[in-house]
Amino acid sequence: MTSLTRRLFLSLAASLVPASAVAHHGWGGYDTSKSFTVTGKILKSTFENPHCQIEMEIGGKHWHFVLAPPLRMQARGATRELISPGKTCTVFGYPHSSKPDEARIEYIVLDGKRIELR
């Protein structure tokens, strides 16, 4: 494969990658030395790639929690309906180092069932 052909191929391949895959983040921004557990009602939820997410208000603070990808959530029994707004849940996770209202969640407890997300 010539250099020009290789560049064209790579350019074409890159254009086929979904934006969500390019935008995916690593977990390095979360402080694993500061784990916490909170319980509250889900205000908003999304069940889509790259990660499911829920929003909750805990002690007067609005939180944005990053969960697992939808396929992993479903494989472990956490359905769209299970994380729907109005449900009460407990989350265990790590706060983001620079976003004070965000955390990544390791496990979630819904309807008395602990579901590992990682």
PDB file of N, CA and C in Angstrom, residues 39-42 56 82 84-90 108-112:
ATOM      1  N   THR A  39     -27.724   8.122  48.547  1.00  0.00           N
ATOM      2  CA  THR A  39     -29.029   7.599  48.157  1.00  0.00           C
ATOM      3  C   THR A  39     -29.951   8.771  47.852  1.00  0.00           C
ATOM      4  N   GLY A  40     -30.742   8.634  46.799  1.00  0.00           N
ATOM      5  CA  GLY A  40     -31.690   9.680  46.446  1.00  0.00           C
ATOM      6  C   GLY A  40     -32.579   9.247  45.306  1.00  0.00           C
ATOM      7  N   LYS A  41     -33.416  10.172  44.862  1.00  0.00           N
ATOM      8  CA  LYS A  41     -34.325   9.901  43.742  1.00  0.00           C
ATOM      9  C   LYS A  41     -33.687  10.341  42.429  1.00  0.00           C
ATOM     10  N   ILE A  42     -33.901   9.548  41.415  1.00  0.00           N
ATOM     11  CA  ILE A  42     -33.409   9.873  40.082  1.00  0.00           C
ATOM     12  C   ILE A  42     -34.304  10.965  39.498  1.00  0.00           C
ATOM     13  N   MET A  56     -29.251  13.253  39.969  1.00  0.00           N
ATOM     14  CA  MET A  56     -29.933  13.188  41.257  1.00  0.00           C
ATOM     15  C   MET A  56     -29.611  14.449  42.052  1.00  0.00           C
ATOM     16  N   LEU A  82     -35.501   0.476  34.998  1.00  0.00           N
ATOM     17  CA  LEU A  82     -34.974   0.403  36.355  1.00  0.00           C
ATOM     18  C   LEU A  82     -34.307   1.708  36.785  1.00  0.00           C
ATOM     19  N   SER A  84     -35.254   4.728  35.688  1.00  0.00           N
ATOM     20  CA  SER A  84     -36.129   5.820  35.243  1.00  0.00           C
ATOM     21  C   SER A  84     -36.329   6.871  36.339  1.00  0.00           C
ATOM     22  N   PRO A  85     -36.629   8.104  35.936  1.00  0.00           N
ATOM     23  CA  PRO A  85     -36.869   9.181  36.903  1.00  0.00           C
ATOM     24  C   PRO A  85     -37.956   8.805  37.913  1.00  0.00           C
ATOM     25  N   GLY A  86     -37.729   9.225  39.148  1.00  0.00           N
ATOM     26  CA  GLY A  86     -38.664   8.930  40.230  1.00  0.00           C
ATOM     27  C   GLY A  86     -38.245   7.753  41.077  1.00  0.00           C
ATOM     28  N   LYS A  87     -37.384   6.884  40.537  1.00  0.00           N
ATOM     29  CA  LYS A  87     -36.900   5.725  41.289  1.00  0.00           C
ATOM     30  C   LYS A  87     -35.876   6.186  42.328  1.00  0.00           C
ATOM     31  N   THR A  88     -35.871   5.530  43.469  1.00  0.00           N
ATOM     32  CA  THR A  88     -34.866   5.798  44.492  1.00  0.00           C
ATOM     33  C   THR A  88     -33.740   4.796  44.303  1.00  0.00           C
ATOM     34  N   CYS A  89     -32.511   5.278  44.386  1.00  0.00           N
ATOM     35  CA  CYS A  89     -31.364   4.375  44.245  1.00  0.00           C
ATOM     36  C   CYS A  89     -30.203   4.845  45.119  1.00  0.00           C
ATOM     37  N   THR A  90     -29.276   3.953  45.323  1.00  0.00           N
ATOM     38  CA  THR A  90     -28.029   4.244  46.021  1.00  0.00           C
ATOM     39  C   THR A  90     -26.914   4.047  45.020  1.00  0.00           C
ATOM     40  N   ILE A 108     -24.540   0.383  41.612  1.00  0.00           N
ATOM     41  CA  ILE A 108     -25.795   1.069  41.907  1.00  0.00           C
ATOM     42  C   ILE A 108     -26.718   0.055  42.586  1.00  0.00           C
ATOM     43  N   VAL A 109     -27.499   0.517  43.545  1.00  0.00           N
ATOM     44  CA  VAL A 109     -28.463  -0.350  44.217  1.00  0.00           C
ATOM     45  C   VAL A 109     -29.859   0.143  43.840  1.00  0.00           C
ATOM     46  N   LEU A 110     -30.613  -0.727  43.176  1.00  0.00           N
ATOM     47  CA  LEU A 110     -31.970  -0.419  42.716  1.00  0.00           C
ATOM     48  C   LEU A 110     -32.908  -1.532  43.143  1.00  0.00           C
ATOM     49  N   ASP A 111     -34.036  -1.162  43.717  1.00  0.00           N
ATOM     50  CA  ASP A 111     -35.023  -2.146  44.178  1.00  0.00           C
ATOM     51  C   ASP A 111     -34.375  -3.222  45.051  1.00  0.00           C
ATOM     52  N   GLY A 112     -33.410  -2.806  45.890  1.00  0.00           N
ATOM     53  CA  GLY A 112     -32.760  -3.731  46.812  1.00  0.00           C
ATOM     54  C   GLY A 112     -31.694  -4.606  46.186  1.00  0.00           C
TER      55      GLY A 112
END
